[in-house]
PDB file of N, CA and C in Angstrom:
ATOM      1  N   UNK V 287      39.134  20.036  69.488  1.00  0.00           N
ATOM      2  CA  UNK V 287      38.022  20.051  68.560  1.00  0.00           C
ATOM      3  C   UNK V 287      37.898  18.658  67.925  1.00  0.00           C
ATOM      4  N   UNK V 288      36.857  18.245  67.927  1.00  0.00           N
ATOM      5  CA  UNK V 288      36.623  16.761  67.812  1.00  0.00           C
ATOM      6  C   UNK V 288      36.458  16.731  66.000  1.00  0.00           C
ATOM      7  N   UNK V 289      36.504  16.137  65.051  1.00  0.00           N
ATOM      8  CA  UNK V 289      36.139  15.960  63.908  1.00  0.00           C
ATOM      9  C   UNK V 289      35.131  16.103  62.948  1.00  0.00           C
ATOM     10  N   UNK V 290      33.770  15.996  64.002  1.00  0.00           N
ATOM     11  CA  UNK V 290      32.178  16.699  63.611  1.00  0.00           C
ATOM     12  C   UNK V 290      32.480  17.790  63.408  1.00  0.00           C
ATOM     13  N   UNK V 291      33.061  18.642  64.863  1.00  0.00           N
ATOM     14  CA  UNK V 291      33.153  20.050  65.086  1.00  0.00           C
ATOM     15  C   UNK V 291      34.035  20.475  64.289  1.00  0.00           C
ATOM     16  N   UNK V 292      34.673  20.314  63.612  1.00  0.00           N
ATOM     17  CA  UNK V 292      35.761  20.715  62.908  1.00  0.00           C
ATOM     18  C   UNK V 292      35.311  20.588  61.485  1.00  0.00           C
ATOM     19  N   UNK V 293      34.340  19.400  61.069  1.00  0.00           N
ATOM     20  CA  UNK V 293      33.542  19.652  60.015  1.00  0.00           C
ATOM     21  C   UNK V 293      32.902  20.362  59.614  1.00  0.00           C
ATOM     22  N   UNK V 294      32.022  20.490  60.787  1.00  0.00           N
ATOM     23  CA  UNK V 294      30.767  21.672  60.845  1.00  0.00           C
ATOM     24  C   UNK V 294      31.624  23.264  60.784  1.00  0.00           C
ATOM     25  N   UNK V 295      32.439  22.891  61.193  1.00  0.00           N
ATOM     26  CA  UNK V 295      32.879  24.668  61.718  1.00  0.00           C
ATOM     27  C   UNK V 295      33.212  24.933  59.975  1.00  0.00           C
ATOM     28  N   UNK V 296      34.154  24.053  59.080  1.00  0.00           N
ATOM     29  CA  UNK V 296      34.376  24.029  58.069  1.00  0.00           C
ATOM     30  C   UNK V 296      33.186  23.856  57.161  1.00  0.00           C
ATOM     31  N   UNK V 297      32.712  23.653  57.365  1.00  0.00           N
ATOM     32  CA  UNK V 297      31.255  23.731  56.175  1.00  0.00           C
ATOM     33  C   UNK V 297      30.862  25.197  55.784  1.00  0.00           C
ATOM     34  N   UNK V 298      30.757  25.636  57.873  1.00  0.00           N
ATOM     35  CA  UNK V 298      30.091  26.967  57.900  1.00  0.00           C
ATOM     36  C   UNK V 298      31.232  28.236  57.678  1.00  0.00           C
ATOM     37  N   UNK V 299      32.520  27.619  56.983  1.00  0.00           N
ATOM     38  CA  UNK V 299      33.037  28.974  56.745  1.00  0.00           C
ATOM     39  C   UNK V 299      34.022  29.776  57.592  1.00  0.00           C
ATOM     40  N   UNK V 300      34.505  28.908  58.247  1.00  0.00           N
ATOM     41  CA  UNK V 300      35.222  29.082  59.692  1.00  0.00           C
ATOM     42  C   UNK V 300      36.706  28.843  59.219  1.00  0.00           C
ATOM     43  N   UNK V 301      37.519  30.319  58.682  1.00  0.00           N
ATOM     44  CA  UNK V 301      38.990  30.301  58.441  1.00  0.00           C
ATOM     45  C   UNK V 301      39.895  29.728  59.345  1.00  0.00           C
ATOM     46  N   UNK V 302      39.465  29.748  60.318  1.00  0.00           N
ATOM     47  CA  UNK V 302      40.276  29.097  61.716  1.00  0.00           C
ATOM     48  C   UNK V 302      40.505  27.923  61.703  1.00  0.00           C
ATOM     49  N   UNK V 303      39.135  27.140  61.705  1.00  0.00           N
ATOM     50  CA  UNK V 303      38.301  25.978  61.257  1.00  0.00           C
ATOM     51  C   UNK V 303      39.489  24.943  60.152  1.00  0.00           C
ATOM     52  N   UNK V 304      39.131  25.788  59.028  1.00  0.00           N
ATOM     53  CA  UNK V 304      40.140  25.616  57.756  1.00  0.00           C
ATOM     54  C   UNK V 304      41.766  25.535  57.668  1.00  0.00           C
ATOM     55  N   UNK V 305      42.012  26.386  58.565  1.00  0.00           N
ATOM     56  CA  UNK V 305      43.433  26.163  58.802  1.00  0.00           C
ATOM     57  C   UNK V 305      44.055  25.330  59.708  1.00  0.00           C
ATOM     58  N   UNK V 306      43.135  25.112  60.356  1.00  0.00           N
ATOM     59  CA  UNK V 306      43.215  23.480  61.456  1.00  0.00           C
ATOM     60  C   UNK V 306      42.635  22.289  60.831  1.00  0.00           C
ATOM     61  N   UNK V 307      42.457  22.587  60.054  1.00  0.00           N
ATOM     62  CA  UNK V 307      41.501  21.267  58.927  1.00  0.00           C
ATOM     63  C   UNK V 307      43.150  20.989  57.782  1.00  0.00           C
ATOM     64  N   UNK V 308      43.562  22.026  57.898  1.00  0.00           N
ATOM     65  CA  UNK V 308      44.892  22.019  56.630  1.00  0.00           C
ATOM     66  C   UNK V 308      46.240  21.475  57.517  1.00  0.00           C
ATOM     67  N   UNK V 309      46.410  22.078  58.571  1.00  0.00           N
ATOM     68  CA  UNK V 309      47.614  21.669  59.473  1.00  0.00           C
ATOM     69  C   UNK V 309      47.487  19.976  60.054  1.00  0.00           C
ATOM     70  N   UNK V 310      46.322  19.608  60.302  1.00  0.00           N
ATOM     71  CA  UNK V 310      45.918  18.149  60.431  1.00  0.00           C
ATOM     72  C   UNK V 310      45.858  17.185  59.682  1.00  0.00           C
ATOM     73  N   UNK V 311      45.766  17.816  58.372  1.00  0.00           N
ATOM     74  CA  UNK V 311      45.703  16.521  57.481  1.00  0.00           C
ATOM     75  C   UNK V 311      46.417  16.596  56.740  1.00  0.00           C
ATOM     76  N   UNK V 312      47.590  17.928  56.530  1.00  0.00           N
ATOM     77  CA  UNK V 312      48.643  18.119  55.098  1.00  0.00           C
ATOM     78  C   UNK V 312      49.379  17.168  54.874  1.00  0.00           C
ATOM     79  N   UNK V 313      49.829  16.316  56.239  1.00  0.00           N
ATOM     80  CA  UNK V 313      50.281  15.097  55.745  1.00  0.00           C
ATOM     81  C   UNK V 313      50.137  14.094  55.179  1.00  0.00           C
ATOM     82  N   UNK V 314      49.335  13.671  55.438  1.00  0.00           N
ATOM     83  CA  UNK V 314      47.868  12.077  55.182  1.00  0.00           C
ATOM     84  C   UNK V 314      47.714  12.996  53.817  1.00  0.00           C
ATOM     85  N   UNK V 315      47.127  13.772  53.340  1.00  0.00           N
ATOM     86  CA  UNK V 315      47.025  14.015  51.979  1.00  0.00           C
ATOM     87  C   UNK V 315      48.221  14.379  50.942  1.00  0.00           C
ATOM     88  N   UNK V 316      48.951  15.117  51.773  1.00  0.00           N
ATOM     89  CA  UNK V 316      50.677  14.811  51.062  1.00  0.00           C
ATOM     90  C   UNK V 316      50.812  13.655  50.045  1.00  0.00           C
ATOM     91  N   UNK V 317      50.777  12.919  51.221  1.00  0.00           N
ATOM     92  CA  UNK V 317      51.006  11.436  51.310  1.00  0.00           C
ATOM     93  C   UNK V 317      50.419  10.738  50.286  1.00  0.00           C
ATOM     94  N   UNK V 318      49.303  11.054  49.615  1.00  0.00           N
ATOM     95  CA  UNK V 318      48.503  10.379  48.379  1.00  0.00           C
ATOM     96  C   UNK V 318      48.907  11.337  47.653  1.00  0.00           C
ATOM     97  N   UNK V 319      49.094  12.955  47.729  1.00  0.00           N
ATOM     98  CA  UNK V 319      49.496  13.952  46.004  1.00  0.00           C
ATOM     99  C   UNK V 319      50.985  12.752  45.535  1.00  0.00           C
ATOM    100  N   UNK V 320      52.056  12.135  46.507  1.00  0.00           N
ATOM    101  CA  UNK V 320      53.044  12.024  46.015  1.00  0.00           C
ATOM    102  C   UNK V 320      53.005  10.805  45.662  1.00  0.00           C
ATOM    103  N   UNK V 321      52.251   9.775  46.159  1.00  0.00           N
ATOM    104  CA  UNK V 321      51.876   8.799  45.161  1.00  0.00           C
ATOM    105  C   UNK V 321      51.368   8.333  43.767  1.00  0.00           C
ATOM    106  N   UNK V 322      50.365   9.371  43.594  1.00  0.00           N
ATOM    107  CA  UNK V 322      49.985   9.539  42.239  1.00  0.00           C
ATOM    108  C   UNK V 322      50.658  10.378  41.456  1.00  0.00           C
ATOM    109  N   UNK V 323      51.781  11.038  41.773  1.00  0.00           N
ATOM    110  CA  UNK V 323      52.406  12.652  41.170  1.00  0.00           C
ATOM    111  C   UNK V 323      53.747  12.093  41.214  1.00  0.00           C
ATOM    112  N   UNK V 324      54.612  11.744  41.990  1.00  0.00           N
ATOM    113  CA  UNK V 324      55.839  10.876  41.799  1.00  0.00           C
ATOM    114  C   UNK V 324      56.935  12.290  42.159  1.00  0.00           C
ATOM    115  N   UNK V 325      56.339  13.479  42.506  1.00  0.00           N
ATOM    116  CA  UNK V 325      57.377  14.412  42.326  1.00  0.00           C
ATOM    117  C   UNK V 325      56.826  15.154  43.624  1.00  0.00           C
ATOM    118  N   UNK V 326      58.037  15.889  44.507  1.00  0.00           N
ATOM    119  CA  UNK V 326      57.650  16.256  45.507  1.00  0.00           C
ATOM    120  C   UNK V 326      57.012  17.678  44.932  1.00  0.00           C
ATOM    121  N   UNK V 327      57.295  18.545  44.154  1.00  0.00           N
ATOM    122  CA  UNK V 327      57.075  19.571  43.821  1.00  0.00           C
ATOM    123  C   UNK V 327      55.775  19.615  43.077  1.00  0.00           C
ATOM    124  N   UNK V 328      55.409  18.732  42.571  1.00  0.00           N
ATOM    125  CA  UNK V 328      54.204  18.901  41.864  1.00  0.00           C
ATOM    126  C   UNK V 328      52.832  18.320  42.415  1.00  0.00           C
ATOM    127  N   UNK V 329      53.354  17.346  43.761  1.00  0.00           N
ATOM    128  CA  UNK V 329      52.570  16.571  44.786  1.00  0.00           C
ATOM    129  C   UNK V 329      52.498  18.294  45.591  1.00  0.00           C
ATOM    130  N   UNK V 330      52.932  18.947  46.145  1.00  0.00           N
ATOM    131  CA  UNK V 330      52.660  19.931  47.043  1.00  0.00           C
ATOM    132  C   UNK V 330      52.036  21.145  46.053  1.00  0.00           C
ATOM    133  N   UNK V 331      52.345  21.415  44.985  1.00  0.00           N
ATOM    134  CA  UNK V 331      51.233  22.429  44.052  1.00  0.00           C
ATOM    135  C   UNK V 331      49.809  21.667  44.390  1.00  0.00           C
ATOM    136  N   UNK V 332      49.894  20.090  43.627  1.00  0.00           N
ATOM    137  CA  UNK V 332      48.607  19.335  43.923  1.00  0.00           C
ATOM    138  C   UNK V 332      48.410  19.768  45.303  1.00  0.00           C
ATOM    139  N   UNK V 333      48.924  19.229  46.103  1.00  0.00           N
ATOM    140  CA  UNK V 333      48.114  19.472  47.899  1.00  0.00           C
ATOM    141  C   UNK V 333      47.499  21.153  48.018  1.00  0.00           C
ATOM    142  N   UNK V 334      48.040  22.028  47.840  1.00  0.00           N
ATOM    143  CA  UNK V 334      47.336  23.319  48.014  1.00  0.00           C
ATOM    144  C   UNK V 334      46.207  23.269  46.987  1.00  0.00           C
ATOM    145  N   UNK V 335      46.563  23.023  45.561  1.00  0.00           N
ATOM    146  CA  UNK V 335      45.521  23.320  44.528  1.00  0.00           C
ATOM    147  C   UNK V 335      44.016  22.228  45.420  1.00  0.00           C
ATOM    148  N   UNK V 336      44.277  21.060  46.172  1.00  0.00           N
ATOM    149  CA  UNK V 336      43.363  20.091  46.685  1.00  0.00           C
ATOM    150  C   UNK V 336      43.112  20.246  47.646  1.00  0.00           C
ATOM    151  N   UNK V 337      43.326  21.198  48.673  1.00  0.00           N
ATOM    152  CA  UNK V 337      42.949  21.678  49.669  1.00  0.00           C
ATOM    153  C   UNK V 337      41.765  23.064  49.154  1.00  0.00           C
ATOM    154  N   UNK V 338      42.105  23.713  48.039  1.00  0.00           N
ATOM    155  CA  UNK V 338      41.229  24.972  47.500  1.00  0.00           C
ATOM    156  C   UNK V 338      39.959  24.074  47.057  1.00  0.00           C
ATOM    157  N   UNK V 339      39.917  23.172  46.584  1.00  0.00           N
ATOM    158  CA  UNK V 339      38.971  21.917  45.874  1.00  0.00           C
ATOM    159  C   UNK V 339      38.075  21.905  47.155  1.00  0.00           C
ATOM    160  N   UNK V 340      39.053  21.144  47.864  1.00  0.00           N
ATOM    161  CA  UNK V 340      38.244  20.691  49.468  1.00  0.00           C
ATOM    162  C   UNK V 340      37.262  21.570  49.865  1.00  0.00           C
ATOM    163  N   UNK V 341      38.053  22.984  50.058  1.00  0.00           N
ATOM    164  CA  UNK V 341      37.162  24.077  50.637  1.00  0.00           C
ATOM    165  C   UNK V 341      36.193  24.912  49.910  1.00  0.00           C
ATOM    166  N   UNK V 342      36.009  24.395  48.996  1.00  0.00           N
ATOM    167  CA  UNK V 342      35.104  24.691  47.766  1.00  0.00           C
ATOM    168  C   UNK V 342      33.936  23.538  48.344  1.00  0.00           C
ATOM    169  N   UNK V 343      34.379  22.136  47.761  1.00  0.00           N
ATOM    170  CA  UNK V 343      33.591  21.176  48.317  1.00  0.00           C
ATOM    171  C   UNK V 343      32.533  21.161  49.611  1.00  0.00           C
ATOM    172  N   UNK V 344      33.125  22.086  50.653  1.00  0.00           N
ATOM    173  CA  UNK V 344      32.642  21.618  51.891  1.00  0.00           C
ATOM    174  C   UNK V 344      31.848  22.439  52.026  1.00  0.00           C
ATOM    175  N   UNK V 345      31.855  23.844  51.473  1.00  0.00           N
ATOM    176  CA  UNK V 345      31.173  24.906  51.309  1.00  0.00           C
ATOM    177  C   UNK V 345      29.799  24.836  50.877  1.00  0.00           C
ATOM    178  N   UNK V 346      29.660  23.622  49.994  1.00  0.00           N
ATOM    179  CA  UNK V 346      28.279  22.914  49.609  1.00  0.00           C
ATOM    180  C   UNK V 346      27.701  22.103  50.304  1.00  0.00           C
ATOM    181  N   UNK V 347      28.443  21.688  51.580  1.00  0.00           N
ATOM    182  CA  UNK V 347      27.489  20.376  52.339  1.00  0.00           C
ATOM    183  C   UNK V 347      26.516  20.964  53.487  1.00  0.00           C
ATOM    184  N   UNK V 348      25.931  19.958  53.779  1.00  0.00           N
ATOM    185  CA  UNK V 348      25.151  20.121  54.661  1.00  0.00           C
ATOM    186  C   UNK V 348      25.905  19.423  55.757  1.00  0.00           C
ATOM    187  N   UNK V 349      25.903  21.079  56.790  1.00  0.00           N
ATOM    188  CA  UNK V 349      26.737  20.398  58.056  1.00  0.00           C
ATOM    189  C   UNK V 349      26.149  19.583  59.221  1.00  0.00           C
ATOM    190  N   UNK V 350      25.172  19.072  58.431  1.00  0.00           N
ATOM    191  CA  UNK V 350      24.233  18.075  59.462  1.00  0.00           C
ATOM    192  C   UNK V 350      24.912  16.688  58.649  1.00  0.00           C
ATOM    193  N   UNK V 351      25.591  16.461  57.806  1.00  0.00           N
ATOM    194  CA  UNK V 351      25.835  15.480  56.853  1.00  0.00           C
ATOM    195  C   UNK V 351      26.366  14.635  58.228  1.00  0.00           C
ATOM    196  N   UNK V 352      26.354  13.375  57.950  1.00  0.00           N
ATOM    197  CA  UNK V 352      26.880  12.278  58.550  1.00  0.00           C
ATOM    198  C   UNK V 352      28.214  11.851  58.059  1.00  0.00           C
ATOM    199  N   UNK V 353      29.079  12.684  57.930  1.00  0.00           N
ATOM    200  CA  UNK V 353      30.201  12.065  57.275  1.00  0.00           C
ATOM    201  C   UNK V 353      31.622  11.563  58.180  1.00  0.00           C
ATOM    202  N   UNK V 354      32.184  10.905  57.395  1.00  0.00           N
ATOM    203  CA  UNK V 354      33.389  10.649  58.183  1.00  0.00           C
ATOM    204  C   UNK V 354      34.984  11.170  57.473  1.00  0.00           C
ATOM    205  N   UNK V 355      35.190  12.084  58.227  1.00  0.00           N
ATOM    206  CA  UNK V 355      35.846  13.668  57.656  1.00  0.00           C
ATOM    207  C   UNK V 355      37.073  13.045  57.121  1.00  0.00           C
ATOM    208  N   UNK V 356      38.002  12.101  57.963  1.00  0.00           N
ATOM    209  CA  UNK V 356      39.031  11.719  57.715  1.00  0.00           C
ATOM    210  C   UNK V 356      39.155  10.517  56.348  1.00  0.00           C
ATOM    211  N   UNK V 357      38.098   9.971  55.642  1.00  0.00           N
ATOM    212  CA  UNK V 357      37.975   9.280  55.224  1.00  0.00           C
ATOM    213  C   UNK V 357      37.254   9.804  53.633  1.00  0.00           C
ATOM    214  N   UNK V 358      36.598  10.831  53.863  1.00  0.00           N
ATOM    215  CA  UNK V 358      36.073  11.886  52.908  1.00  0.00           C
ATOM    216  C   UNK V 358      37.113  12.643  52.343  1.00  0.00           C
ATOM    217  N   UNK V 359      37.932  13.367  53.354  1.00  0.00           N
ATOM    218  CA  UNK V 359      39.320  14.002  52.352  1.00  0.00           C
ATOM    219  C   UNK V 359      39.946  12.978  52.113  1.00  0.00           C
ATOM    220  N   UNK V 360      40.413  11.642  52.005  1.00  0.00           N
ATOM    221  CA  UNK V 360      41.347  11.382  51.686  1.00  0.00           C
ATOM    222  C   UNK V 360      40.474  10.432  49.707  1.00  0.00           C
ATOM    223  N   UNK V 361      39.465  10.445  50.147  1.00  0.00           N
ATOM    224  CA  UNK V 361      39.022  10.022  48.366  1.00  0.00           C
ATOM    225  C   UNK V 361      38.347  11.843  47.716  1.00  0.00           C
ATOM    226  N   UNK V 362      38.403  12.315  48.395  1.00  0.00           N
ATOM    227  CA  UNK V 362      38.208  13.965  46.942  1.00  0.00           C
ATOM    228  C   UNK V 362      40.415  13.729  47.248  1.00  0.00           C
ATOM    229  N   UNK V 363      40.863  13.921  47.953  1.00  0.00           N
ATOM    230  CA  UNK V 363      42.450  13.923  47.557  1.00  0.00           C
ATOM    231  C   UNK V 363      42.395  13.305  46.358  1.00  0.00           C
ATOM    232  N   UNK V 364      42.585  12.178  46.367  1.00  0.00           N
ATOM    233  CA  UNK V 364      42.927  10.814  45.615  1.00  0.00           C
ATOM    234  C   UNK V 364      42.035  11.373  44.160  1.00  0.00           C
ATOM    235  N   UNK V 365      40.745  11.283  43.889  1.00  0.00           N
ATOM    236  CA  UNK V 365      40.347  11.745  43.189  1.00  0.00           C
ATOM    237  C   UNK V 365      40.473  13.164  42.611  1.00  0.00           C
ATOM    238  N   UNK V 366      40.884  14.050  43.209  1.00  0.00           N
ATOM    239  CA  UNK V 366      42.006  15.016  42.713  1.00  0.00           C
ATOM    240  C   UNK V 366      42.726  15.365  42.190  1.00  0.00           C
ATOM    241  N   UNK V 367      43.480  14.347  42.812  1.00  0.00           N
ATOM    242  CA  UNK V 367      44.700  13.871  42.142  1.00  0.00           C
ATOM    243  C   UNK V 367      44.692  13.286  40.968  1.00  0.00           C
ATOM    244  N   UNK V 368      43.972  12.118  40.851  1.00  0.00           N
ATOM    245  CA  UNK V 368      43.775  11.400  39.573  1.00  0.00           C
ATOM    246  C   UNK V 368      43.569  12.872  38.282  1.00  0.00           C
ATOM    247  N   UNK V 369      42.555  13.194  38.594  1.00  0.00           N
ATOM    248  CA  UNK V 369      42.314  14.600  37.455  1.00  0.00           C
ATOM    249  C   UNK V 369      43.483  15.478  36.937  1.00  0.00           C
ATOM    250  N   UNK V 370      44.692  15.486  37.783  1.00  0.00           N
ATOM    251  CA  UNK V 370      45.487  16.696  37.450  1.00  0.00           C
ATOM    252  C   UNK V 370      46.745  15.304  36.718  1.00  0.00           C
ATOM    253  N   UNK V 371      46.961  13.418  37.043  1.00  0.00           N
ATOM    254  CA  UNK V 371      47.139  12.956  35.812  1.00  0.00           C
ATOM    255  C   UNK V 371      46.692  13.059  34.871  1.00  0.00           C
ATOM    256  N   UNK V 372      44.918  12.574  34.548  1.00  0.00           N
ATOM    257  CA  UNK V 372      44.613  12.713  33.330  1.00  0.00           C
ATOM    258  C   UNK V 372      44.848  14.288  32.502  1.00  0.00           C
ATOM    259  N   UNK V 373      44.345  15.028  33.597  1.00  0.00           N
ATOM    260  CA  UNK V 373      44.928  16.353  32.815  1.00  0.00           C
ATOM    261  C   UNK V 373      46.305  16.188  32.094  1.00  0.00           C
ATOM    262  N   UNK V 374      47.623  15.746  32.739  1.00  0.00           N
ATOM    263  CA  UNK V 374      48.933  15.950  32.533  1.00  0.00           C
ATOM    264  C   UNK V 374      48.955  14.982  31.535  1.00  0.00           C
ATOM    265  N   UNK V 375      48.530  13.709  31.356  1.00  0.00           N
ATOM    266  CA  UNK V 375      48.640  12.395  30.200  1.00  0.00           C
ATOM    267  C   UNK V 375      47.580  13.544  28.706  1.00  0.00           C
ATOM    268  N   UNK V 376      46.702  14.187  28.602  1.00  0.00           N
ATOM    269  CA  UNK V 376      45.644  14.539  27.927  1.00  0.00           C
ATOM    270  C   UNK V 376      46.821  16.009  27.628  1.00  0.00           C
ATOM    271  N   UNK V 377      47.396  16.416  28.308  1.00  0.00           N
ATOM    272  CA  UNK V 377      48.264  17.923  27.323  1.00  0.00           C
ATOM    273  C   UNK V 377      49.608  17.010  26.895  1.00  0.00           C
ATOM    274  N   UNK V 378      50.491  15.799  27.094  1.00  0.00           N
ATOM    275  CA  UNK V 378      51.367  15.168  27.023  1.00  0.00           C
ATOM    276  C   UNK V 378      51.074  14.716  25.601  1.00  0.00           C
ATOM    277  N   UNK V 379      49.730  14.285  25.470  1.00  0.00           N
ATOM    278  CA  UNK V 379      49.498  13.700  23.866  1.00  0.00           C
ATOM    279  C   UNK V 379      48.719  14.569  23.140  1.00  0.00           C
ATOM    280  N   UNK V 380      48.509  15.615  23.579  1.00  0.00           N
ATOM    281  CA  UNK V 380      48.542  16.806  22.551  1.00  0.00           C
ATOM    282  C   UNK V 380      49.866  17.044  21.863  1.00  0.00           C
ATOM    283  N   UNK V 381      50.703  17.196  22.851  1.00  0.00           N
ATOM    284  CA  UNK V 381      52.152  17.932  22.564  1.00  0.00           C
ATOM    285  C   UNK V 381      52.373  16.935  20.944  1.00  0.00           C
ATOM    286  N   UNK V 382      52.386  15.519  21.593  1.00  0.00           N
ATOM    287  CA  UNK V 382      53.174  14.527  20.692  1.00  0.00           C
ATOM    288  C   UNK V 382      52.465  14.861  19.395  1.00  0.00           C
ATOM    289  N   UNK V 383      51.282  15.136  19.413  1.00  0.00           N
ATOM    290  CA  UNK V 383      50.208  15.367  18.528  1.00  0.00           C
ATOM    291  C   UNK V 383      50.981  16.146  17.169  1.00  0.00           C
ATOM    292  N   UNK V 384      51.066  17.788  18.329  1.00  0.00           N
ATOM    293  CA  UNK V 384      51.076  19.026  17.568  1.00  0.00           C
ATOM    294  C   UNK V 384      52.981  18.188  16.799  1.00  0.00           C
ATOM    295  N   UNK V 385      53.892  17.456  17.444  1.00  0.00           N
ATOM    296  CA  UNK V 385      55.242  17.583  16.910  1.00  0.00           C
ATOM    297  C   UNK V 385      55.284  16.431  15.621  1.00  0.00           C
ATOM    298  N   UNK V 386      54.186  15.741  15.693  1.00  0.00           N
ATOM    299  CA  UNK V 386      54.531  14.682  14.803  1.00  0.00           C
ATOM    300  C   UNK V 386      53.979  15.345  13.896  1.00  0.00           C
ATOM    301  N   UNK V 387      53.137  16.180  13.700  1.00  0.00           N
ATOM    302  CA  UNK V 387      51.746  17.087  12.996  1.00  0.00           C
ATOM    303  C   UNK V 387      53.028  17.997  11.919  1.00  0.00           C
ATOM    304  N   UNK V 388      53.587  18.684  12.646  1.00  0.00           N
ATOM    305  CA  UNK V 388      54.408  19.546  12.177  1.00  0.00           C
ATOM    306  C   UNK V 388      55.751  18.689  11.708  1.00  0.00           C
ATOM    307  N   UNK V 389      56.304  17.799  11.986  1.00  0.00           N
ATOM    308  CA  UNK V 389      57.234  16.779  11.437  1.00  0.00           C
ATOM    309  C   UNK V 389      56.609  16.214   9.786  1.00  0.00           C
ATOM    310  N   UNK V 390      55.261  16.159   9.619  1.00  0.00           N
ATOM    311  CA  UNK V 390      54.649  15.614   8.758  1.00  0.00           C
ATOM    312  C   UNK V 390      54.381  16.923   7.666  1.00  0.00           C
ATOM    313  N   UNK V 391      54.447  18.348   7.904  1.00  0.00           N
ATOM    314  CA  UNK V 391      54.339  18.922   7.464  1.00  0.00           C
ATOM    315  C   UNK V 391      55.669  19.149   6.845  1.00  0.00           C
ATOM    316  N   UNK V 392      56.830  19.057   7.121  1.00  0.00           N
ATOM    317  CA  UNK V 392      58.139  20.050   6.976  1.00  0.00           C
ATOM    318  C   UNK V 392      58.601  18.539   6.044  1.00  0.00           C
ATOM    319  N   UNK V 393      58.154  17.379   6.423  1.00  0.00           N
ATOM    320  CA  UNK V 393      58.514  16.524   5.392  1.00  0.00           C
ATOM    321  C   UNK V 393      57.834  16.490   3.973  1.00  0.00           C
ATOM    322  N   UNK V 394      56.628  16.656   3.474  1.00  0.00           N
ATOM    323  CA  UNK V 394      55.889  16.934   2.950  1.00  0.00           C
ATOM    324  C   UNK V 394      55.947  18.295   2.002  1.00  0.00           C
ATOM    325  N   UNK V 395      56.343  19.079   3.006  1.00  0.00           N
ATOM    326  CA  UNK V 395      56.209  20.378   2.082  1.00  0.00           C
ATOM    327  C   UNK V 395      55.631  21.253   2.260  1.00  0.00           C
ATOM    328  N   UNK V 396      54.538  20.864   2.705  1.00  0.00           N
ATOM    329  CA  UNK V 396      52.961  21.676   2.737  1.00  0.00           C
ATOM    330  C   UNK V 396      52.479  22.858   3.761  1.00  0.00           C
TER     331      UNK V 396
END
């Protein structure tokens, strides 16, 4: 199955399609969750949670699109990825938030 066909089949909804779209590229996208994630365990949550993204994504295109498949997953990866840092930096300085918050309280009194 050539890469169009494997697009198209994936656009239109093709579980088969999808699971040969996942076994082909789990690596190559691996490969960027653990760059931006630094942890093998939280790079492979990322890779499934970015593969559900993907197949969400593709579900909206038009399988006449001109795209170039191998080059398309690997920036929604990357960009993916980036989101589930800012997510993780954005609850990290909450936390610090809520402890200095409550440090300021128990000193205080109040």
């Amino acid at each position: 199955m050539t890469n169009d066909e494997l697009f198209i089949a994936c656009v239109n909804g093709d579980k088969k399609a999808q699971g040969f779209l996942y076994k082909k590229y789990q690596q190559l996208l691996f490969s960027i969750c653990i760059k931006y994630l630094k942890d093998e365990d939280k790079a492979m949550d990322c890779l499934q949670d970015g593969f559900i993204h993907i197949f969400k994504k593709l579900s909206n295109m038009n399988p006449n699109s001109d795209v170039y498949l191998t080059g398309w997953l690997r920036i929604v990866m990357k960009n993916y990825c980036l989101d589930v840092v800012r997510k993780k930096k954005n609850e990290i300085c909450f936390e610090n938030i809520e402890y200095f918050t409550s440090e300021i309280i128990i000193v205080t009194g109040k």
